[in-house]
Short mmCIF file of C-alpha atoms in Angstrom, two decimals:
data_model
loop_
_atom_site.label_atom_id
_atom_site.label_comp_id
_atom_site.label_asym_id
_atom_site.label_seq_id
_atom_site.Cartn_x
_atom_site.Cartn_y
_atom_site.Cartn_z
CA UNK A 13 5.26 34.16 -24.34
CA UNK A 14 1.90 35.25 -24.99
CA UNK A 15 0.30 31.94 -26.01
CA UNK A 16 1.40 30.52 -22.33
CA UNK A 17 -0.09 33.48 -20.42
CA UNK A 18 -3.68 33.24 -22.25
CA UNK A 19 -3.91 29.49 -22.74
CA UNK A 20 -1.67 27.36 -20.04
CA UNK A 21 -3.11 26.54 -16.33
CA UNK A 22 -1.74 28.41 -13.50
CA UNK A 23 -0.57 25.33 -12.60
CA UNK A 24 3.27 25.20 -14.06
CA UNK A 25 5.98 25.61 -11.94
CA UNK A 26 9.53 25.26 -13.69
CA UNK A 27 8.29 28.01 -16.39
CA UNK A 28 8.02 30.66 -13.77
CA UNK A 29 11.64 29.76 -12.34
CA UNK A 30 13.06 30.05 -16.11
CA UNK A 31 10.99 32.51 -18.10
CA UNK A 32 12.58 31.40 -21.71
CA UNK A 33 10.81 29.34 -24.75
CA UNK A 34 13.42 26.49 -24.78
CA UNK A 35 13.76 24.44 -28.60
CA UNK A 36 16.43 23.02 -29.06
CA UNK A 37 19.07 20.80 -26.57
CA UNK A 38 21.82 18.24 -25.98
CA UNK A 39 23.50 16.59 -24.02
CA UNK A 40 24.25 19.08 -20.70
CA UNK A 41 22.96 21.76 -22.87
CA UNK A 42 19.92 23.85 -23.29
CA UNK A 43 19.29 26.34 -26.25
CA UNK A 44 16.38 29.06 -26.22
CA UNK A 45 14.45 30.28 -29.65
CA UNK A 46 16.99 33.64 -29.11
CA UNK A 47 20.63 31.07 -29.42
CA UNK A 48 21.16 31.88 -25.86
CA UNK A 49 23.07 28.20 -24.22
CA UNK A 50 22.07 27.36 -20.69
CA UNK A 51 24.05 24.31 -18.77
CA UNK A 52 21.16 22.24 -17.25
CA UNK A 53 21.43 21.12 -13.50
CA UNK A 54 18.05 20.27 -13.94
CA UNK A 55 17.67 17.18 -16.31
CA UNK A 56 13.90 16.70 -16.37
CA UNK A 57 13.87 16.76 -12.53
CA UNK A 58 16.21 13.60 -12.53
CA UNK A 59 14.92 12.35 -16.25
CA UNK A 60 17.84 12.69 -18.32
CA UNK A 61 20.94 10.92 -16.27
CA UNK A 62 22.12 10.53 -19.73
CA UNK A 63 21.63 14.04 -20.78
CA UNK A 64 19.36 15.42 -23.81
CA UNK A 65 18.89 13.60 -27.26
CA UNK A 66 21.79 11.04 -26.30
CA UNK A 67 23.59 10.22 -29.81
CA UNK A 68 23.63 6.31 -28.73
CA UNK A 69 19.69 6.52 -27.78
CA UNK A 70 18.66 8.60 -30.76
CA UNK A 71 20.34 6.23 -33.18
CA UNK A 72 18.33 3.22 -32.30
CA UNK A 73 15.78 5.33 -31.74
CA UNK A 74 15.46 6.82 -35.13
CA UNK A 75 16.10 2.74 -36.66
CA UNK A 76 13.61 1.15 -34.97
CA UNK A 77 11.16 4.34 -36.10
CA UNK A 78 12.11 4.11 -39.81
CA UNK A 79 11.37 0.55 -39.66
CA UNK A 80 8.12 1.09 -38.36
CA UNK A 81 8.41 -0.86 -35.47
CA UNK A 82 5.19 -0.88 -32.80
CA UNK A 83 5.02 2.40 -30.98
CA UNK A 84 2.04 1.38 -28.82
CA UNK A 85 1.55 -2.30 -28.13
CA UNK A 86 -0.66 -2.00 -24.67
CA UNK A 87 1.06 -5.10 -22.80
CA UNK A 88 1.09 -7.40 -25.70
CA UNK A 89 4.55 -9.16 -26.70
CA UNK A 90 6.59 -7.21 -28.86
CA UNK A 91 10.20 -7.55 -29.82
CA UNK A 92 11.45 -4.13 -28.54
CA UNK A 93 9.56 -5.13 -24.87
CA UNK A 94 11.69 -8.62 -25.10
CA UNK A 95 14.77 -7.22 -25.84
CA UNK A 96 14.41 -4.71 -23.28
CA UNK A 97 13.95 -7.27 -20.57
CA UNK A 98 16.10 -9.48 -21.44
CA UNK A 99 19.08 -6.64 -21.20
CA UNK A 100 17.15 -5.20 -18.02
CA UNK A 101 18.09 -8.91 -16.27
CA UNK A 102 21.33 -9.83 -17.91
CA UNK A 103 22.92 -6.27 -17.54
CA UNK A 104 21.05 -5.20 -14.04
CA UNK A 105 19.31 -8.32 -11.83
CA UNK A 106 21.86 -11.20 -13.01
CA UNK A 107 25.16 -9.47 -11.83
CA UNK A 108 23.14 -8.73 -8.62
CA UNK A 109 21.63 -11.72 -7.82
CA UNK A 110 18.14 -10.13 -7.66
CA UNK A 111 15.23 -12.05 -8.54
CA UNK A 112 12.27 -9.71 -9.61
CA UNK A 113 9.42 -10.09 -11.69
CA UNK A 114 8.38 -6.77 -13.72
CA UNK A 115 5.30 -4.94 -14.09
CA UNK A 116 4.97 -2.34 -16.83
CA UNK A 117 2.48 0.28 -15.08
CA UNK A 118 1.37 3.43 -16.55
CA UNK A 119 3.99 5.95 -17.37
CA UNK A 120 4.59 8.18 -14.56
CA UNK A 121 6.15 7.80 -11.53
CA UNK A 122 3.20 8.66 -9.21
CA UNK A 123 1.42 5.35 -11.40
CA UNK A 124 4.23 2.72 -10.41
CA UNK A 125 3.75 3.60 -6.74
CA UNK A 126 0.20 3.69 -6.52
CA UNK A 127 0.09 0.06 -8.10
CA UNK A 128 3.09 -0.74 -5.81
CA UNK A 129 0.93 0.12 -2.53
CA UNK A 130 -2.09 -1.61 -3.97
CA UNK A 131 0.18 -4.76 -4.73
CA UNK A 132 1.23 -4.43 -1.07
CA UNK A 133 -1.98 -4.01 0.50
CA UNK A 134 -3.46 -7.01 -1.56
CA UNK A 135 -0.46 -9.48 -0.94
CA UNK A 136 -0.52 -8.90 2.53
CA UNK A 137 -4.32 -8.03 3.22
CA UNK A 138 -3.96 -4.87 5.03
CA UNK A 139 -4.16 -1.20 4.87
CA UNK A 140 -2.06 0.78 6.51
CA UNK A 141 1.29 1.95 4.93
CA UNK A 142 4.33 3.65 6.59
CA UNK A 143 5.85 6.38 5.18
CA UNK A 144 8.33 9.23 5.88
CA UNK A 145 9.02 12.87 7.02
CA UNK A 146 9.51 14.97 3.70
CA UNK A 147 8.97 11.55 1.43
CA UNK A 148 7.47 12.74 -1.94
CA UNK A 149 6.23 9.82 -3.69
CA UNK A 150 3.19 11.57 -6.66
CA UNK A 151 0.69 13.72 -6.83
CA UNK A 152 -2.55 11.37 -7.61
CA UNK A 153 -4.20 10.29 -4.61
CA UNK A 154 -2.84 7.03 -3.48
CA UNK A 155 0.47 8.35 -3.92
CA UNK A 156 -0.13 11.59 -2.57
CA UNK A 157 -1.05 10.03 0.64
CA UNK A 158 2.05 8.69 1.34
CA UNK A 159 3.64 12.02 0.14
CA UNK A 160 4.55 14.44 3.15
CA UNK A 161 4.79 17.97 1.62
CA UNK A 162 1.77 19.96 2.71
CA UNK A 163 1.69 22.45 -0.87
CA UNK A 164 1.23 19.20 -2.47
CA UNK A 165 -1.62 17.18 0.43
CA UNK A 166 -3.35 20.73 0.01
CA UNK A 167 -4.39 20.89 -3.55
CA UNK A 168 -5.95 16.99 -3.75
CA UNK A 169 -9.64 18.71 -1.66
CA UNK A 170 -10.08 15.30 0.05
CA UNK A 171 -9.20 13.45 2.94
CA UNK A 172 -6.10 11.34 2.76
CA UNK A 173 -6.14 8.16 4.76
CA UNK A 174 -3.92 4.57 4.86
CA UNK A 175 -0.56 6.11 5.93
CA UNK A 176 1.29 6.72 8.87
CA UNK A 177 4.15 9.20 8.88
CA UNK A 178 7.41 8.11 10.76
CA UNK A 179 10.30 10.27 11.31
CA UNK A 180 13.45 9.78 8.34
CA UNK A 181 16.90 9.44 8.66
CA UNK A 182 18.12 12.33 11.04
CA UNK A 183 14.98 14.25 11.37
CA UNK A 184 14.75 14.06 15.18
CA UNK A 185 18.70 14.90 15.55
CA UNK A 186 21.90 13.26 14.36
CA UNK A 187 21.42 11.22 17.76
CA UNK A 188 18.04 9.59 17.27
CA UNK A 189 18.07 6.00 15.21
CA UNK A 190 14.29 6.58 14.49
CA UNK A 191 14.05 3.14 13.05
CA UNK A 192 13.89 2.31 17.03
CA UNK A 193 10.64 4.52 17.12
CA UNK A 194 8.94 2.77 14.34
CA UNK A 195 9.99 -0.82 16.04
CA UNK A 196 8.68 0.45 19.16
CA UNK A 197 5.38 1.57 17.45
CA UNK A 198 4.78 -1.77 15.77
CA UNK A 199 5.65 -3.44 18.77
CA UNK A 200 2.95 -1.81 20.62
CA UNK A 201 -0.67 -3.22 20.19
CA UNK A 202 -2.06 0.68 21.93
CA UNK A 203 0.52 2.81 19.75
CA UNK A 204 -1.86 4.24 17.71
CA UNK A 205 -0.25 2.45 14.54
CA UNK A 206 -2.23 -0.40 12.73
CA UNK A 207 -0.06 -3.28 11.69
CA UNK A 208 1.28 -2.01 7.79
CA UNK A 209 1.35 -4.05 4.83
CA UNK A 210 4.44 -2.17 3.58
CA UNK A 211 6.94 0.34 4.38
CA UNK A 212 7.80 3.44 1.62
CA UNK A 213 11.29 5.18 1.78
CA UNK A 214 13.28 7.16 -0.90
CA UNK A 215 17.19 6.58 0.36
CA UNK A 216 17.68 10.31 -0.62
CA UNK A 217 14.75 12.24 -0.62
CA UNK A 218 14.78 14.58 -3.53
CA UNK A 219 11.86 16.58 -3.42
CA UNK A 220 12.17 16.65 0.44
CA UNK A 221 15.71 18.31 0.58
CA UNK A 222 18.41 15.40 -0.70
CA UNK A 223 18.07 14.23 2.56
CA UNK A 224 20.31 10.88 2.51
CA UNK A 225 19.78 7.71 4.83
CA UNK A 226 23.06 6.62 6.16
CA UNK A 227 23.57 2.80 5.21
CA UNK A 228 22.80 1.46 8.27
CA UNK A 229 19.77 3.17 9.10
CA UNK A 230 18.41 1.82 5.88
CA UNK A 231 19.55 -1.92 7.11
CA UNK A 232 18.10 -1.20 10.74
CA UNK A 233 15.04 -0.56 9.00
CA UNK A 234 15.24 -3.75 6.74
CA UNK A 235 15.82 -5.47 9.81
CA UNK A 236 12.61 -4.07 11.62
CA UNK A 237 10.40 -4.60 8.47
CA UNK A 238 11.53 -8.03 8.57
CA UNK A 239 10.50 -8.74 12.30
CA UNK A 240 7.13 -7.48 11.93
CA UNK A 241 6.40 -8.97 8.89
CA UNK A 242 5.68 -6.11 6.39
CA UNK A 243 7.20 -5.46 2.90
CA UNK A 244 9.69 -2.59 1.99
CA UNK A 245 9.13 -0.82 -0.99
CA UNK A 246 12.32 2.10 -1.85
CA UNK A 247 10.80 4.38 -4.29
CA UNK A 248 13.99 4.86 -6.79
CA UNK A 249 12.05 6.46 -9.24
CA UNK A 250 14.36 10.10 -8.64
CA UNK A 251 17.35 8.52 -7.16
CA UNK A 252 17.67 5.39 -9.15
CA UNK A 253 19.40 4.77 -12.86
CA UNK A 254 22.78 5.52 -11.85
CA UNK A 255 22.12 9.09 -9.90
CA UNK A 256 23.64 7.94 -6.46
CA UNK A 257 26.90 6.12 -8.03
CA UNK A 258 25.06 2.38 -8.49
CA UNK A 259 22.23 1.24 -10.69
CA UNK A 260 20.16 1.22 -7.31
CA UNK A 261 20.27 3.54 -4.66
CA UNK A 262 20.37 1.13 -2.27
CA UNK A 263 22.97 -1.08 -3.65
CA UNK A 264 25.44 0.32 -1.43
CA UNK A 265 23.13 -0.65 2.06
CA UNK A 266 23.33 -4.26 0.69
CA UNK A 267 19.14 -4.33 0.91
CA UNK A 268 17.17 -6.55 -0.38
CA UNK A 269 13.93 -4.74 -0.88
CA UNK A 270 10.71 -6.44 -1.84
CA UNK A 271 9.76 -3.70 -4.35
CA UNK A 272 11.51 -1.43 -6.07
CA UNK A 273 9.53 1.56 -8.13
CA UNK A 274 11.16 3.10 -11.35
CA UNK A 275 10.55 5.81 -13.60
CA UNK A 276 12.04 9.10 -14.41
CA UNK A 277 15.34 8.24 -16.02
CA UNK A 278 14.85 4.72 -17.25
CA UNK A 279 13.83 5.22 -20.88
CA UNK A 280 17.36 7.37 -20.83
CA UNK A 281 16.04 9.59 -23.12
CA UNK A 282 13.00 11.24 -21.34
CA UNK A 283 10.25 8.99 -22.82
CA UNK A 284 7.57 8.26 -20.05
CA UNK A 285 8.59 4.72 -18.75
CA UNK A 286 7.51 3.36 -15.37
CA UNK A 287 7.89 0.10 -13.69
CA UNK A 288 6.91 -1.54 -10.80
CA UNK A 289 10.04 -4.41 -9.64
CA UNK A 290 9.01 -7.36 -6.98
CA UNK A 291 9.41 -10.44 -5.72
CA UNK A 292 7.52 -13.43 -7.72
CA UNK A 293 5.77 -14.59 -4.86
CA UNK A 294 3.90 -10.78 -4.58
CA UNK A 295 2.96 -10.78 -8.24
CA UNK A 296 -0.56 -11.76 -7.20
CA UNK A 297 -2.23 -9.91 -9.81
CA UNK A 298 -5.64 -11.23 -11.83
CA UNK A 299 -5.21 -10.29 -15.37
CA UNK A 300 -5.81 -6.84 -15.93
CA UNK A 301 -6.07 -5.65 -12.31
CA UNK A 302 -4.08 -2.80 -12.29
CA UNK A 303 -3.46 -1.81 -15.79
CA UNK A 304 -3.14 1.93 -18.46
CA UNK A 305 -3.38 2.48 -21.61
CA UNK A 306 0.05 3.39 -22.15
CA UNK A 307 1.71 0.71 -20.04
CA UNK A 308 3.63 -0.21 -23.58
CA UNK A 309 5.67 2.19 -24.46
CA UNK A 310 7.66 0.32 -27.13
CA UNK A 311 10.03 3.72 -27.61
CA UNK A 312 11.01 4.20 -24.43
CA UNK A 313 12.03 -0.07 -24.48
CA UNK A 314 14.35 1.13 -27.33
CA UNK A 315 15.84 3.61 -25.75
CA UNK A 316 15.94 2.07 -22.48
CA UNK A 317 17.35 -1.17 -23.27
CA UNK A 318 20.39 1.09 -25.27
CA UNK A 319 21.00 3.06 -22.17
CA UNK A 320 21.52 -0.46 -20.14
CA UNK A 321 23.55 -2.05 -23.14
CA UNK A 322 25.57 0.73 -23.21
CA UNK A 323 26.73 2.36 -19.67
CA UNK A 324 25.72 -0.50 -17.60
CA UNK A 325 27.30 -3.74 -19.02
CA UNK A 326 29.97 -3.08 -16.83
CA UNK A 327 30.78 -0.64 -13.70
CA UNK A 328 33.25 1.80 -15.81
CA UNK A 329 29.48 4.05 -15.72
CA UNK A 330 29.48 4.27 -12.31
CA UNK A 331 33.13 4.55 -11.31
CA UNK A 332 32.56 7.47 -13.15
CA UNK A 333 29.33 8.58 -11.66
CA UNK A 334 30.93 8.42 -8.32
CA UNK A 335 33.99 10.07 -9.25
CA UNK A 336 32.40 13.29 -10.59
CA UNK A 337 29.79 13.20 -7.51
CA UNK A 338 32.82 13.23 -5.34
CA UNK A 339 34.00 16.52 -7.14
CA UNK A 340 30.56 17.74 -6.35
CA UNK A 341 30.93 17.37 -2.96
CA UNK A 342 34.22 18.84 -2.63
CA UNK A 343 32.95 21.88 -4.71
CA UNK A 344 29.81 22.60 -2.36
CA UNK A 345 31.95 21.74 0.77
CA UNK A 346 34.25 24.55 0.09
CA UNK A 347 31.48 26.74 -1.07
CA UNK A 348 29.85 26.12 2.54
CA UNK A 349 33.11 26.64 4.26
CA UNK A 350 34.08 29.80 2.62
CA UNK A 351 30.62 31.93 2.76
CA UNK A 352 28.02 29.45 5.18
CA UNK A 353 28.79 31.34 8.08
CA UNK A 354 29.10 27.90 10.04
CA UNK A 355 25.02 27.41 9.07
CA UNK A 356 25.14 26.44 5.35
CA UNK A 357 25.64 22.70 4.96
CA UNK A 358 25.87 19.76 2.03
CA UNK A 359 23.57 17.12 1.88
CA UNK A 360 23.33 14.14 -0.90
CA UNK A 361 25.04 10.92 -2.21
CA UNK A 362 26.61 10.32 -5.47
CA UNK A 363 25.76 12.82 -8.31
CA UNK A 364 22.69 13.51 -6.39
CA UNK A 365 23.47 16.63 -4.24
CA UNK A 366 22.20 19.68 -2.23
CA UNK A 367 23.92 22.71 -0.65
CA UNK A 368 21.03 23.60 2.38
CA UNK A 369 20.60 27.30 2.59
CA UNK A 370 18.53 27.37 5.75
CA UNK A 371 16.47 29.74 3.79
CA UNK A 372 13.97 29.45 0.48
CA UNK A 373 15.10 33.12 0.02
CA UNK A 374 18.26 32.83 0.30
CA UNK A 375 18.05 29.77 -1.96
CA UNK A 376 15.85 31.51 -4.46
CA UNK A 377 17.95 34.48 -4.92
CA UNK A 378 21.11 31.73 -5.71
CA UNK A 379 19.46 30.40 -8.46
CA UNK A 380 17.81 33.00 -10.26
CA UNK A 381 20.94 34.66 -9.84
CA UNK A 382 23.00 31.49 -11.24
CA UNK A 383 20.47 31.26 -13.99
CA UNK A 384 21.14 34.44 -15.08
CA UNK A 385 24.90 33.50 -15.24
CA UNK A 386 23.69 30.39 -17.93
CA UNK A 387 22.98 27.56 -15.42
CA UNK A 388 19.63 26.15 -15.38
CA UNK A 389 18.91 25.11 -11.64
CA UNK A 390 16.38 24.38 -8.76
CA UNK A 391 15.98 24.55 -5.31
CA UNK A 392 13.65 21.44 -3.30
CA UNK A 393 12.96 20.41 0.90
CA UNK A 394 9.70 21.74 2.35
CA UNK A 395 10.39 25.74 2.27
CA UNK A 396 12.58 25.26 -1.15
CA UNK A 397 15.43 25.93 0.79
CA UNK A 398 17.73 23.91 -1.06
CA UNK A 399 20.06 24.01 -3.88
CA UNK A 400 19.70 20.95 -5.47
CA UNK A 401 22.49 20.31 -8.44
CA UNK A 402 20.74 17.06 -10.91
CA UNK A 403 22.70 17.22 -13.93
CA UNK A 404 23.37 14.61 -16.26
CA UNK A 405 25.79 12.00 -15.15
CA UNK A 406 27.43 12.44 -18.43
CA UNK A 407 28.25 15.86 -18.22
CA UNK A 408 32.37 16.67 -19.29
CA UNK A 409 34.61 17.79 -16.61
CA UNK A 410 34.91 21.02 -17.86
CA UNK A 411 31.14 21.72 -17.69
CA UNK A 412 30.53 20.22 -14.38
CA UNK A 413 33.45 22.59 -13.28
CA UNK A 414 31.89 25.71 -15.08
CA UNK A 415 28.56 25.16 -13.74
CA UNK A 416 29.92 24.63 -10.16
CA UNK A 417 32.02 27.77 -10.37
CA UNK A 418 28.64 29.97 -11.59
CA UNK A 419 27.22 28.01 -8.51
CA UNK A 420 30.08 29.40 -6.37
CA UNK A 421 30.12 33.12 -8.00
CA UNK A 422 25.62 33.22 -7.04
CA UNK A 423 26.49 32.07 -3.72
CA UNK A 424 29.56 35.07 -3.15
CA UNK A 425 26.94 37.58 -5.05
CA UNK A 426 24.04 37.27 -2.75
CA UNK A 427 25.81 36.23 0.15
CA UNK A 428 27.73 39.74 -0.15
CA UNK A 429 26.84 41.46 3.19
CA UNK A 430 23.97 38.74 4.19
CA UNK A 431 24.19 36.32 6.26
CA UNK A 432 23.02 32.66 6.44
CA UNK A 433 20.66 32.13 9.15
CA UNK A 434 20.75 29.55 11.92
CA UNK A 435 18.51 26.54 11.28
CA UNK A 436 16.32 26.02 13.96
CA UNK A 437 17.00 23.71 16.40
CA UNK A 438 13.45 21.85 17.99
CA UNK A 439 15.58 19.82 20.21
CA UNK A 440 17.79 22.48 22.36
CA UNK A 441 17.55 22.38 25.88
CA UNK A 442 18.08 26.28 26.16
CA UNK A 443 14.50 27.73 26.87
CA UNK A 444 15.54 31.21 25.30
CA UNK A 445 16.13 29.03 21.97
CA UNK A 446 12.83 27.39 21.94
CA UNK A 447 11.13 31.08 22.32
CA UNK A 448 9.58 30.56 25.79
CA UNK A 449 8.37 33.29 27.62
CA UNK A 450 9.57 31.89 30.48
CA UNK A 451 13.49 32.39 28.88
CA UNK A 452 15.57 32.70 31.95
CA UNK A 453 12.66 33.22 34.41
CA UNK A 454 13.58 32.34 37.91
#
């Protein structure tokens, strides 16, 4: 561990929550250099839906390789970037009557949402963006400013401007449809709010908490987009490729989005891959406009274009996806029922799920405790307060039950003799609650 210590930046994260030297993995499986086997709830923070060095993926891999096909083409034509798109809309757009036109951005995340808002802001001709409570959407400075978590705003040392923050799905109360507030903002010439070119919303919010739109708050706020005349881009790079039970995570809504941003697990086999999906009549790009140097990743269209041949030609994939995340659910449900003291609760969709400590120590203390046990998993929302389970989609019964049972045994372990704490409630009419000084003053 020595070489990390004296030559990495302070900067990494995941290597402080699992202090191992990791070589070797696959499928739901991780192997350090001492033979010790980890399952991985984890997956490349969402990368690997198909888990590690997939046999189907590394096959055609490994062909196209020992042919010496083009490993970095920029964005000229190459056979591996046809064939990938001509899967991508026969296997994924055709079947849902979606007509998109794709860029190939650089190959992060963060990269196909910054050229998303700029594609946005130059369609339309206007600045502002709206984004959400908790919304993580990159760390480089476009995307950043549409990102909510304040660890994250803190570190970029400049001032972040073009985006208003609006209130997500349930964060002023179960009660509160805050797609009303945001029509009621853009309806209001002295709100505050300058007329957006664009709307950005994750349907579940992964680095915010797996906080999960309901269906028809996601339509209400189609429906408001559409009356004031601004686009809506969903950010699926963490909850798209299968995670939530469909190809899209907002499949289910029956959306029709006007951009769509990909990344994370589309190469299927963790090979950086980003995309930027929208409507023809947006693609208003001059040549070269918004371009990177490794927009043409030729191995990732390989391995991408297996991954869509091969679990998504038909919807056995995500039967299955839906079937094990209802498992899931059931699992943490009972977890929360039997040691939440009434104030643990589940959050999530599909295979894409949380179990909401109330507290980042609590939390904390679960998962190094679980990791110890052989899982490999993280906690996410603002204060890490979260459990979030992320394995691959293709993990066997019998290891998604294992893992969830180590899951269960962390919980019962640090749980023994502590309780959960309440969750604050902002909106509660008792004074007392609120911690007035003026609690029951008459």
């Amino acid at each position: 561990m020595k070489v990390f210590d004296e030559i990495e930046s302070e900067v990494m994260s995941y290597a402080r929550a699992f202090p191992r030297v990791f070589n070797k993995a696959q499928g739901e499986y991780l192997y350090d250099e001492e033979g010790n086997q980890y399952l991985d709830f984890l997956a490349g923070a969402g990368t690997l839906n198909y888990g590690h060095n997939n046999p189907i993926f590394k096959k055609a891999l490994l062909e196209y390789i020992e042919q010496d096909g083009i490993t970095h083409g920029l964005d000229l034509h190459t056979k591996a970037k046809r064939e990938f798109l001509e899967s991508f809309y026969e296997n994924i757009l055709k079947p849902r009557d979606m007509t998109y036109v794709m860029q190939f951005t650089g190959p992060t995340g963060t990269n196909a949402v910054e050229a998303a808002l700029k594609i946005a802001r130059k369609y339309k001709g206007r600045e502002n963006v709206i984004s959400f409570t908790n919304g993580f959407h990159g760390c480089s400075l476009g995307a950043l400013s549409a990102t909510g978590n304040s660890h994250h705003r803190g570190a970029s040392g400049v001032s972040m401007s073009g985006v208003a923050r609006m209130p997500y799905d349930g964060y002023l109360g179960d009660e509160m449809d805050t797609t009303q507030y945001l029509d009621k903002v853009l309806s209001d010439s002295s709100s505050g709010v300058d007329h957006p070119a664009a709307v950005l919303v994750e349907t579940v919010q992964g680095e915010g908490g797996i906080n999960a739109a309901s269906v028809e708050w996601l339509r209400n706020l189609q429906d408001v987009c559409k009356k004031h005349d601004v686009l809506l881009i969903v950010d699926d790079i963490q909850a798209g490729c299968g995670r939530t039970g469909s190809y899209f995570s907002f499949e289910e809504a029956g959306i029709d989005p006007d951009i769509v941003t990909l990344s994370k697990s589309l190469s299927g086999y963790g090979l950086p891959f980003a995309v930027v999906l929208m409507k023809p009549e947006l693609d208003q790009w001059k040549p070269g406009e918004h371009n990177g140097t490794f927009r043409g990743n030729n191995l990732a269209f390989v391995t991408a274009k297996a991954a869509i041949d091969h679990f998504w030609s038909d919807d056995k994939f995500a039967k299955e996806v839906q079937r094990k995340g209802d498992y899931i659910e059931q699992r943490l449900q009972k977890i929360v029922d039997k040691y939440g003291d009434g104030n643990m609760t589940t959050r999530g969709r599909g295979m894409f799920r949380g179990l909401n400590c109330v507290s980042g120590e609590l939390a904390d203390k679960i998962t190094t405790e679980a990791f110890r046990n052989g899982l490999v998993i993280e906690t996410s929302g603002a204060d890490d307060h979260v459990v979030k389970t992320l394995c691959p989609l293709t993990i066997s019964d019998e290891n998604l039950t294992k893992a969830l049972d180590i899951v269960e045994a962390a919980v019962a372990k640090v749980l023994k003799g502590e309780d959960v704490p309440e969750e604050h409630d902002f909106f509660a009419d008792d004074a007392e609650q609120q911690g007035s000084p003026l609690a029951g003053a008459a």
